[in-house]
Amino acid sequence: MDTNVLIVGAGPTGMTLANELLIAGVSTVLADKLAQRSDLSRAGGVQSRTLEALDQRGLLEPLLATGEHPAITGHFAGIPLPHDANRHRLPWRSVPQVVIEEFFEQHLAAHGLHVRRDHELVALAQDDDGVTAAFANGATLRSRYLVAADGAHSAVRSLLRAGFPGQPGTLTIAAADVRLGGVDAPTSHTWNADGHWAAVFPLGTDPQGRQLHRLVLGGPGRSLPREIPVTEDEIRHGLSTVFGTRVHLLELRYARRITNASRQVEQYRHGRVFLAGDAAHVHLPLGAQGMNTGMQDALNLGWKLGAAVHGWAPENLLDTYHAERHPAGAAVLRNVRAQSLLMDWAGTRDPEVLAAREIFTDMAQLPDAQRHLADLMSGMAIRYPLLHGTEAHSLVGRPAPDLDLGPARVHELLRSGHGILLDPADTFAGVAGRWSDRVDRVGQGARTEPMLIRPDGYVCWAGTADPEPALNRWFGEPR
């Protein structure tokens, strides 16, 4: 074997997974077809759950130190969702994808893992022992497992001939990174009476300290073939149509057309090959959910691959990746489709759509509705179906609460990449000791009820019953 895991694609999903495998002590090759890292911003926001996961690995503070990344409010179909400081510990941040990719690439390189660029995958074959990958530059690699993180037009997915059902793109909108004059709100969705609309989000600043924005334009007559370039005149016309003379273009840095295609692979696992990120699911980029969902795919898969490589993975652990992440991806596709409808993405001004949006907007002002939508968009609503007999406990399947355990908080303890057993009464010391090479026990002083937390930060057991079945289920046979 040349390596334990080959990751195809060095975007946020691939690099997040590479970091998880680095923590797990698994040899990894990260390959990308691009000769150099893209300088396009693409996604522009990081959700609360992704920020928590980065904090669990000690990466959040260094990432935020790379520049000005203000907290921003989320939205659902253009309806603002105010951050509830008592509900989500970490509010959404404006961190462009290009910043995340640069940060991760430098972080991985500092730990000896360098992206192998100009590696375009052209063939793969798998057998009972591993996967052989061939690249256009003549290189071949043999790995125990391969992960496709190579985007919406995934070569891996095509080579596997994996089913990718869903809805084809029926229209496009223009998305651009710009400098604007006259913007008076940090986040805005604005429509005019004819159905033309614009969305403006902060993207931090350029090297000269000037504010950048992501601008999205849509409405009647704006759906053009993807191959037609987006011009400055088109951007100016779209701004004037929606904002009049109030907002104007200062600089167009880059632009592209995005379709409303919505698809998801039928299976996230194909033997020793796994699909993650846009290789597994594509949809409109509402709320940066594509990037965040891909990074969370990686966080779910990474520790499981590590367990398999090190030989302690229980039976079917790798199958839980599909069982947990496919429903999570499907939920994102559903909420994106609903948002597209309520936003009147095509600018039809259909009276029935406008009536539905008006009623939904009123309902979204209710505190319970706001909390539900905020959890949905932030990734905090995910509850994995962790079936081991204690799933009725309210904590099981959800992200662990970030408790102050005295010497450290939960997110700091997770930086080892191990599981954590919180045992405040020192009841389970004897049992936990048999898994001490992969589960860290925190005894007296924990000031919480007993719970078992997986390396990805999700609770897989809680209560006072015997934790041994859950330890066996998620951490394999004891040593």
Short mmCIF file of C-alpha atoms in Angstrom, two decimals, residues 56-478:
data_model
loop_
_atom_site.label_atom_id
_atom_site.label_comp_id
_atom_site.label_asym_id
_atom_site.label_seq_id
_atom_site.Cartn_x
_atom_site.Cartn_y
_atom_site.Cartn_z
CA GLN A 56 -13.03 20.80 18.94
CA ARG A 57 -9.86 20.44 16.90
CA GLY A 58 -8.22 23.64 18.13
CA LEU A 59 -8.49 25.28 14.72
CA LEU A 60 -11.15 27.93 15.26
CA GLU A 61 -9.03 30.63 16.88
CA PRO A 62 -6.19 30.30 14.33
CA LEU A 63 -8.72 30.43 11.48
CA LEU A 64 -10.43 33.54 12.80
CA ALA A 65 -7.02 35.15 13.31
CA THR A 66 -6.43 35.10 9.53
CA GLY A 67 -8.46 38.28 9.00
CA GLU A 68 -11.68 40.11 9.69
CA HIS A 69 -14.45 37.52 9.85
CA PRO A 70 -17.50 39.16 11.42
CA ALA A 71 -20.42 37.31 12.92
CA ILE A 72 -23.42 37.36 10.61
CA THR A 73 -27.09 36.48 10.89
CA GLY A 74 -28.41 33.47 9.05
CA HIS A 75 -31.52 33.50 6.91
CA PHE A 76 -34.20 31.18 5.57
CA ALA A 77 -35.49 32.10 2.12
CA GLY A 78 -34.15 35.61 2.67
CA ILE A 79 -35.89 36.00 6.04
CA PRO A 80 -33.26 36.98 8.67
CA LEU A 81 -32.76 34.61 11.58
CA PRO A 82 -31.27 36.50 14.55
CA HIS A 83 -28.57 34.66 16.46
CA ASP A 84 -29.66 33.42 19.90
CA ALA A 85 -26.56 33.71 22.06
CA ASN A 86 -28.02 31.32 24.64
CA ARG A 87 -28.79 28.65 22.03
CA HIS A 88 -25.74 28.53 19.76
CA ARG A 89 -22.42 29.11 21.47
CA LEU A 90 -20.77 30.25 18.26
CA PRO A 91 -22.64 32.52 15.80
CA TRP A 92 -22.21 32.19 12.04
CA ARG A 93 -19.04 33.77 10.72
CA SER A 94 -18.24 35.30 7.37
CA VAL A 95 -15.24 33.18 6.33
CA PRO A 96 -14.95 32.70 2.54
CA GLN A 97 -14.12 29.26 1.23
CA VAL A 98 -10.88 30.53 -0.29
CA VAL A 99 -9.71 31.55 3.20
CA ILE A 100 -10.62 28.17 4.65
CA GLU A 101 -8.76 26.34 1.88
CA GLU A 102 -5.62 28.44 2.30
CA PHE A 103 -5.73 28.00 6.08
CA PHE A 104 -6.15 24.24 5.92
CA GLU A 105 -3.49 23.79 3.25
CA GLN A 106 -0.94 25.69 5.33
CA HIS A 107 -1.97 23.85 8.51
CA LEU A 108 -1.65 20.45 6.87
CA ALA A 109 1.68 21.35 5.26
CA ALA A 110 3.02 22.40 8.66
CA HIS A 111 2.30 18.83 9.81
CA GLY A 112 3.96 17.25 6.79
CA LEU A 113 0.88 16.62 4.65
CA HIS A 114 1.20 18.43 1.31
CA VAL A 115 -1.44 18.50 -1.41
CA ARG A 116 -0.35 16.62 -4.52
CA ARG A 117 -1.50 19.00 -7.23
CA ASP A 118 -1.95 18.42 -10.96
CA HIS A 119 -3.34 14.96 -10.13
CA GLU A 120 -6.45 14.42 -12.24
CA LEU A 121 -8.04 11.06 -11.53
CA VAL A 122 -8.77 9.06 -14.69
CA ALA A 123 -9.30 5.49 -13.46
CA LEU A 124 -9.86 3.48 -10.30
CA ALA A 125 -10.29 -0.18 -9.42
CA GLN A 126 -10.97 -1.76 -6.06
CA ASP A 127 -10.62 -5.26 -4.66
CA ASP A 128 -10.92 -6.91 -1.26
CA ASP A 129 -7.73 -5.28 0.02
CA GLY A 130 -7.72 -1.77 -1.39
CA VAL A 131 -8.18 0.71 -4.22
CA THR A 132 -5.85 1.48 -7.13
CA ALA A 133 -6.12 4.99 -8.57
CA ALA A 134 -4.57 6.22 -11.82
CA PHE A 135 -3.98 9.85 -12.73
CA ALA A 136 -3.63 11.72 -16.01
CA ASN A 137 0.00 12.58 -15.22
CA GLY A 138 0.89 8.87 -15.19
CA ALA A 139 1.00 8.44 -11.42
CA THR A 140 -0.74 5.52 -9.72
CA LEU A 141 -1.53 5.09 -6.04
CA ARG A 142 -2.64 2.13 -4.01
CA SER A 143 -4.65 2.81 -0.83
CA ARG A 144 -6.80 0.88 1.61
CA TYR A 145 -9.62 3.39 1.19
CA LEU A 146 -10.44 6.21 -1.22
CA VAL A 147 -12.65 9.22 -0.51
CA ALA A 148 -14.17 11.32 -3.29
CA ALA A 149 -14.20 14.98 -2.27
CA ASP A 150 -13.81 16.15 -5.87
CA GLY A 151 -16.87 18.34 -6.23
CA ALA A 152 -20.11 18.50 -8.14
CA HIS A 153 -18.58 17.06 -11.30
CA SER A 154 -16.86 14.26 -9.40
CA ALA A 155 -14.62 12.03 -11.49
CA VAL A 156 -14.84 9.36 -8.79
CA ARG A 157 -18.64 9.38 -8.91
CA SER A 158 -18.55 9.05 -12.69
CA LEU A 159 -16.04 6.20 -12.61
CA LEU A 160 -18.16 4.37 -10.06
CA ARG A 161 -21.25 5.02 -12.17
CA ALA A 162 -22.95 5.89 -8.92
CA GLY A 163 -26.63 6.77 -9.06
CA PHE A 164 -27.07 10.52 -8.68
CA PRO A 165 -30.83 11.13 -8.83
CA GLY A 166 -32.57 14.43 -8.35
CA GLN A 167 -33.68 17.48 -10.27
CA PRO A 168 -31.66 18.90 -13.18
CA GLY A 169 -30.92 22.60 -13.36
CA THR A 170 -33.74 24.60 -14.93
CA LEU A 171 -32.40 28.14 -14.49
CA THR A 172 -29.28 30.06 -13.50
CA ILE A 173 -28.49 33.08 -11.37
CA ALA A 174 -25.39 35.27 -11.37
CA ALA A 175 -23.08 35.21 -8.34
CA ALA A 176 -20.14 37.59 -8.02
CA ASP A 177 -17.45 38.74 -5.61
CA VAL A 178 -17.54 42.52 -5.70
CA ARG A 179 -16.71 45.77 -4.02
CA LEU A 180 -19.84 47.88 -3.70
CA GLY A 181 -20.69 51.42 -2.76
CA GLY A 182 -23.86 52.32 -0.88
CA VAL A 183 -24.45 49.06 1.00
CA ASP A 184 -26.02 49.98 4.32
CA ALA A 185 -26.74 46.55 5.83
CA PRO A 186 -24.44 43.61 6.64
CA THR A 187 -26.84 41.13 5.03
CA SER A 188 -29.80 41.79 2.78
CA HIS A 189 -32.24 40.19 0.39
CA THR A 190 -34.09 42.74 -1.70
CA TRP A 191 -36.84 42.32 -4.30
CA ASN A 192 -38.45 44.84 -6.61
CA ALA A 193 -42.04 44.83 -7.83
CA ASP A 194 -41.14 43.10 -11.11
CA GLY A 195 -39.58 40.06 -9.41
CA HIS A 196 -35.93 41.04 -9.82
CA TRP A 197 -33.94 40.39 -6.66
CA ALA A 198 -30.49 40.75 -5.16
CA ALA A 199 -28.76 39.21 -2.16
CA VAL A 200 -25.70 40.84 -0.59
CA PHE A 201 -23.45 39.21 2.02
CA PRO A 202 -20.14 40.34 3.54
CA LEU A 203 -16.97 38.47 2.52
CA GLY A 204 -14.44 40.22 4.73
CA THR A 205 -11.84 42.53 3.20
CA ASP A 206 -9.29 42.46 0.40
CA PRO A 207 -5.52 42.84 1.04
CA GLN A 208 -5.99 46.62 1.03
CA GLY A 209 -8.58 46.40 3.81
CA ARG A 210 -11.54 47.23 1.55
CA GLN A 211 -14.87 45.53 2.18
CA LEU A 212 -15.83 42.70 -0.20
CA HIS A 213 -19.31 41.33 -0.77
CA ARG A 214 -20.92 38.33 -2.37
CA LEU A 215 -23.64 39.55 -4.73
CA VAL A 216 -26.31 37.27 -6.17
CA LEU A 217 -28.74 38.48 -8.85
CA GLY A 218 -31.85 36.76 -10.17
CA GLY A 219 -35.27 37.34 -11.58
CA PRO A 220 -37.05 37.51 -14.95
CA GLY A 221 -34.74 37.24 -17.94
CA ARG A 222 -31.62 36.67 -15.83
CA SER A 223 -31.38 32.93 -16.40
CA LEU A 224 -28.71 32.59 -19.08
CA PRO A 225 -26.64 29.57 -20.19
CA ARG A 226 -23.79 28.82 -17.79
CA GLU A 227 -21.13 29.32 -20.46
CA ILE A 228 -22.06 32.97 -21.05
CA PRO A 229 -19.70 35.17 -19.01
CA VAL A 230 -21.10 37.50 -16.36
CA THR A 231 -20.09 41.04 -17.33
CA GLU A 232 -19.72 44.27 -15.42
CA ASP A 233 -22.62 45.72 -17.44
CA GLU A 234 -24.85 42.83 -16.35
CA ILE A 235 -23.92 43.42 -12.70
CA ARG A 236 -24.52 47.16 -12.94
CA HIS A 237 -27.86 46.64 -14.64
CA GLY A 238 -28.93 44.14 -11.97
CA LEU A 239 -27.95 46.51 -9.17
CA SER A 240 -29.79 49.46 -10.70
CA THR A 241 -32.89 47.35 -11.33
CA VAL A 242 -33.14 46.37 -7.65
CA PHE A 243 -31.50 49.26 -5.79
CA GLY A 244 -31.75 52.20 -8.18
CA THR A 245 -28.78 54.51 -7.68
CA ARG A 246 -28.29 53.66 -4.00
CA VAL A 247 -25.92 50.70 -4.50
CA HIS A 248 -23.28 50.74 -7.22
CA LEU A 249 -20.40 48.58 -8.43
CA LEU A 250 -16.84 49.58 -7.56
CA GLU A 251 -15.03 46.44 -8.65
CA LEU A 252 -15.97 43.05 -10.09
CA ARG A 253 -13.43 40.47 -8.90
CA TYR A 254 -15.00 37.32 -10.29
CA ALA A 255 -18.42 36.01 -11.28
CA ARG A 256 -20.09 32.81 -12.40
CA ARG A 257 -23.53 31.38 -13.08
CA ILE A 258 -25.07 28.88 -10.68
CA THR A 259 -27.86 26.45 -11.51
CA ASN A 260 -30.67 25.21 -9.31
CA ALA A 261 -29.81 21.54 -9.86
CA SER A 262 -30.57 19.40 -6.81
CA ARG A 263 -29.12 15.88 -6.62
CA GLN A 264 -27.84 13.35 -4.09
CA VAL A 265 -26.04 10.05 -4.59
CA GLU A 266 -28.00 6.95 -3.69
CA GLN A 267 -25.14 5.48 -1.66
CA TYR A 268 -22.34 7.31 0.14
CA ARG A 269 -20.32 4.10 0.37
CA HIS A 270 -19.23 1.89 -2.53
CA GLY A 271 -17.07 -0.81 -1.00
CA ARG A 272 -13.79 0.87 -0.09
CA VAL A 273 -14.76 4.13 -1.79
CA PHE A 274 -16.72 6.89 -0.04
CA LEU A 275 -18.37 10.02 -1.45
CA ALA A 276 -18.43 13.30 0.49
CA GLY A 277 -19.25 16.97 -0.04
CA ASP A 278 -20.43 18.09 -3.46
CA ALA A 279 -19.45 14.71 -4.87
CA ALA A 280 -22.36 13.35 -2.83
CA HIS A 281 -24.87 16.21 -2.93
CA VAL A 282 -25.44 19.38 -4.98
CA HIS A 283 -27.99 22.14 -4.54
CA LEU A 284 -28.40 25.90 -4.63
CA PRO A 285 -25.82 27.62 -2.41
CA LEU A 286 -28.22 28.96 0.22
CA GLY A 287 -26.67 29.55 3.62
CA ALA A 288 -23.30 28.05 2.56
CA GLN A 289 -24.89 24.70 3.33
CA GLY A 290 -22.96 22.88 0.61
CA MET A 291 -19.55 23.66 2.07
CA ASN A 292 -20.67 23.16 5.67
CA THR A 293 -22.47 19.91 4.94
CA GLY A 294 -19.36 18.63 3.15
CA MET A 295 -17.11 19.53 6.07
CA GLN A 296 -19.50 17.73 8.42
CA ASP A 297 -19.44 14.69 6.10
CA ALA A 298 -15.68 14.67 6.61
CA LEU A 299 -15.94 15.00 10.39
CA ASN A 300 -18.32 12.05 10.50
CA LEU A 301 -16.19 9.84 8.25
CA GLY A 302 -12.70 10.69 9.49
CA TRP A 303 -12.68 8.99 12.88
CA LYS A 304 -14.45 5.94 11.46
CA LEU A 305 -11.78 5.48 8.79
CA GLY A 306 -9.18 5.92 11.50
CA ALA A 307 -10.81 3.17 13.55
CA ALA A 308 -10.87 0.86 10.53
CA VAL A 309 -7.21 1.49 9.70
CA HIS A 310 -6.13 0.91 13.31
CA GLY A 311 -8.14 -2.30 13.50
CA TRP A 312 -10.61 -1.51 16.29
CA ALA A 313 -13.62 -0.45 14.22
CA PRO A 314 -16.66 -2.49 15.24
CA GLU A 315 -18.62 -4.34 12.57
CA ASN A 316 -20.55 -2.02 10.26
CA LEU A 317 -19.02 1.17 11.70
CA LEU A 318 -18.11 2.37 8.21
CA ASP A 319 -21.69 1.71 7.07
CA THR A 320 -22.94 4.23 9.63
CA TYR A 321 -21.38 6.98 7.51
CA HIS A 322 -24.11 6.53 4.89
CA ALA A 323 -26.78 5.84 7.51
CA GLU A 324 -26.03 9.14 9.28
CA ARG A 325 -24.95 11.50 6.54
CA HIS A 326 -27.35 10.58 3.71
CA PRO A 327 -30.40 11.69 5.77
CA ALA A 328 -28.53 14.84 6.80
CA GLY A 329 -27.80 15.66 3.16
CA ALA A 330 -31.37 14.89 2.12
CA ALA A 331 -32.64 17.30 4.79
CA VAL A 332 -30.45 20.06 3.34
CA LEU A 333 -31.81 19.44 -0.16
CA ARG A 334 -35.38 19.67 1.19
CA ASN A 335 -34.82 22.98 2.95
CA VAL A 336 -33.01 24.43 -0.08
CA ARG A 337 -35.92 23.50 -2.37
CA ALA A 338 -38.38 25.06 0.07
CA GLN A 339 -36.30 28.24 0.25
CA SER A 340 -36.05 28.45 -3.53
CA LEU A 341 -39.84 28.29 -3.78
CA LEU A 342 -40.49 30.83 -1.02
CA MET A 343 -37.85 33.21 -2.40
CA ASP A 344 -39.52 33.11 -5.84
CA TRP A 345 -36.07 32.34 -7.24
CA ALA A 346 -37.24 32.71 -10.84
CA GLY A 347 -38.99 36.02 -10.16
CA THR A 348 -42.38 34.83 -11.38
CA ARG A 349 -44.36 36.98 -8.90
CA ASP A 350 -46.86 34.14 -8.81
CA PRO A 351 -49.67 35.32 -6.44
CA GLU A 352 -49.82 31.90 -4.74
CA VAL A 353 -46.08 31.92 -4.06
CA LEU A 354 -46.23 35.50 -2.74
CA ALA A 355 -49.15 34.59 -0.48
CA ALA A 356 -47.27 31.58 0.90
CA ARG A 357 -44.17 33.71 1.52
CA GLU A 358 -46.19 36.38 3.31
CA ILE A 359 -47.73 33.84 5.68
CA PHE A 360 -44.39 32.09 6.20
CA THR A 361 -42.69 35.41 6.96
CA ASP A 362 -45.25 36.12 9.68
CA MET A 363 -44.82 32.63 11.13
CA ALA A 364 -41.03 33.04 11.09
CA GLN A 365 -41.35 35.87 13.60
CA LEU A 366 -42.51 33.41 16.27
CA PRO A 367 -39.64 32.57 18.67
CA ASP A 368 -40.14 28.81 18.39
CA ALA A 369 -40.20 28.99 14.60
CA GLN A 370 -37.06 31.14 14.55
CA ARG A 371 -35.24 28.67 16.79
CA HIS A 372 -36.31 25.73 14.63
CA LEU A 373 -35.17 27.42 11.41
CA ALA A 374 -31.93 28.64 12.99
CA ASP A 375 -31.13 25.08 14.14
CA LEU A 376 -32.00 23.77 10.68
CA MET A 377 -29.72 26.21 8.86
CA SER A 378 -26.85 26.08 11.34
CA GLY A 379 -26.46 22.30 11.35
CA MET A 380 -27.50 22.13 15.00
CA ALA A 381 -30.77 20.31 14.25
CA ILE A 382 -29.01 17.10 13.23
CA ARG A 383 -29.82 14.09 15.38
CA TYR A 384 -28.15 10.92 14.22
CA PRO A 385 -30.07 7.65 14.61
CA LEU A 386 -27.62 6.06 17.03
CA LEU A 387 -29.49 2.83 17.73
CA HIS A 388 -28.15 1.00 20.76
CA GLY A 389 -31.08 0.94 23.15
CA THR A 390 -30.67 4.38 24.75
CA GLU A 391 -31.71 6.54 21.82
CA ALA A 392 -34.71 7.87 23.81
CA HIS A 393 -32.38 10.04 25.92
CA SER A 394 -32.65 13.62 24.70
CA LEU A 395 -28.87 13.98 24.27
CA VAL A 396 -28.18 10.84 22.23
CA GLY A 397 -27.48 11.52 18.57
CA ARG A 398 -26.97 15.25 19.13
CA PRO A 399 -23.84 17.41 19.43
CA ALA A 400 -22.48 17.26 22.95
CA PRO A 401 -23.15 20.33 25.09
CA ASP A 402 -19.97 22.33 25.61
CA LEU A 403 -19.83 21.90 29.37
CA ASP A 404 -17.25 23.36 31.73
CA LEU A 405 -15.74 20.27 33.31
CA GLY A 406 -13.43 22.11 35.67
CA PRO A 407 -9.97 21.62 34.18
CA ALA A 408 -11.28 21.98 30.61
CA ARG A 409 -14.36 22.32 28.47
CA VAL A 410 -15.73 19.48 26.38
CA HIS A 411 -14.52 20.94 23.08
CA GLU A 412 -10.97 21.13 24.44
CA LEU A 413 -11.01 17.48 25.52
CA LEU A 414 -12.06 16.40 22.02
CA ARG A 415 -8.83 17.73 20.52
CA SER A 416 -7.15 14.38 21.15
CA GLY A 417 -9.42 12.77 18.55
CA HIS A 418 -10.53 10.22 21.18
CA GLY A 419 -13.99 9.54 22.50
CA ILE A 420 -14.87 10.91 25.93
CA LEU A 421 -16.73 9.22 28.78
CA LEU A 422 -18.02 11.72 31.30
CA ASP A 423 -18.24 9.85 34.59
CA PRO A 424 -18.93 12.39 37.36
CA ALA A 425 -19.47 9.81 40.11
CA ASP A 426 -16.53 7.62 39.09
CA THR A 427 -18.98 4.79 38.54
CA PHE A 428 -17.51 3.43 35.31
CA ALA A 429 -13.75 3.63 35.87
CA GLY A 430 -13.27 -0.13 35.61
CA VAL A 431 -15.30 -0.48 32.44
CA ALA A 432 -13.75 2.56 30.73
CA GLY A 433 -10.22 1.39 31.43
CA ARG A 434 -10.58 -1.39 28.89
CA TRP A 435 -11.06 1.20 26.12
CA SER A 436 -8.52 3.75 27.44
CA ASP A 437 -6.51 3.67 24.20
CA ARG A 438 -9.43 5.26 22.33
CA VAL A 439 -11.75 6.73 24.99
CA ASP A 440 -10.68 9.27 27.63
CA ARG A 441 -12.62 9.16 30.89
CA VAL A 442 -13.35 12.33 32.87
CA GLY A 443 -14.29 11.51 36.45
CA GLN A 444 -15.14 13.58 39.49
CA GLY A 445 -15.54 17.26 38.84
CA ALA A 446 -17.34 16.79 35.53
CA ARG A 447 -20.50 18.44 36.96
CA THR A 448 -22.78 16.74 34.44
CA GLU A 449 -24.74 13.56 33.96
CA PRO A 450 -22.84 10.58 32.58
CA MET A 451 -22.47 10.50 28.80
CA LEU A 452 -20.30 8.98 26.10
CA ILE A 453 -19.17 11.29 23.30
CA ARG A 454 -17.80 10.10 19.97
CA PRO A 455 -14.65 11.69 18.49
CA ASP A 456 -16.83 13.80 16.16
CA GLY A 457 -18.53 15.42 19.16
CA TYR A 458 -21.86 13.54 19.08
CA VAL A 459 -23.33 11.89 22.17
CA CYS A 460 -23.78 8.13 21.67
CA TRP A 461 -24.85 7.18 25.22
CA ALA A 462 -26.19 9.04 28.24
CA GLY A 463 -27.84 8.19 31.53
CA THR A 464 -27.06 5.77 34.32
CA ALA A 465 -27.32 2.40 32.56
CA ASP A 466 -24.25 0.31 31.80
CA PRO A 467 -22.21 2.12 29.07
CA GLU A 468 -20.46 -1.09 27.96
CA PRO A 469 -22.88 -1.89 25.11
CA ALA A 470 -22.37 1.62 23.70
CA LEU A 471 -18.60 1.35 24.08
CA ASN A 472 -18.68 -1.92 22.16
CA ARG A 473 -21.04 -0.49 19.55
CA TRP A 474 -18.94 2.59 18.73
CA PHE A 475 -15.42 1.75 19.89
CA GLY A 476 -15.14 -1.96 19.18
CA GLU A 477 -13.79 -4.78 21.28
CA PRO A 478 -11.75 -3.65 24.29
#
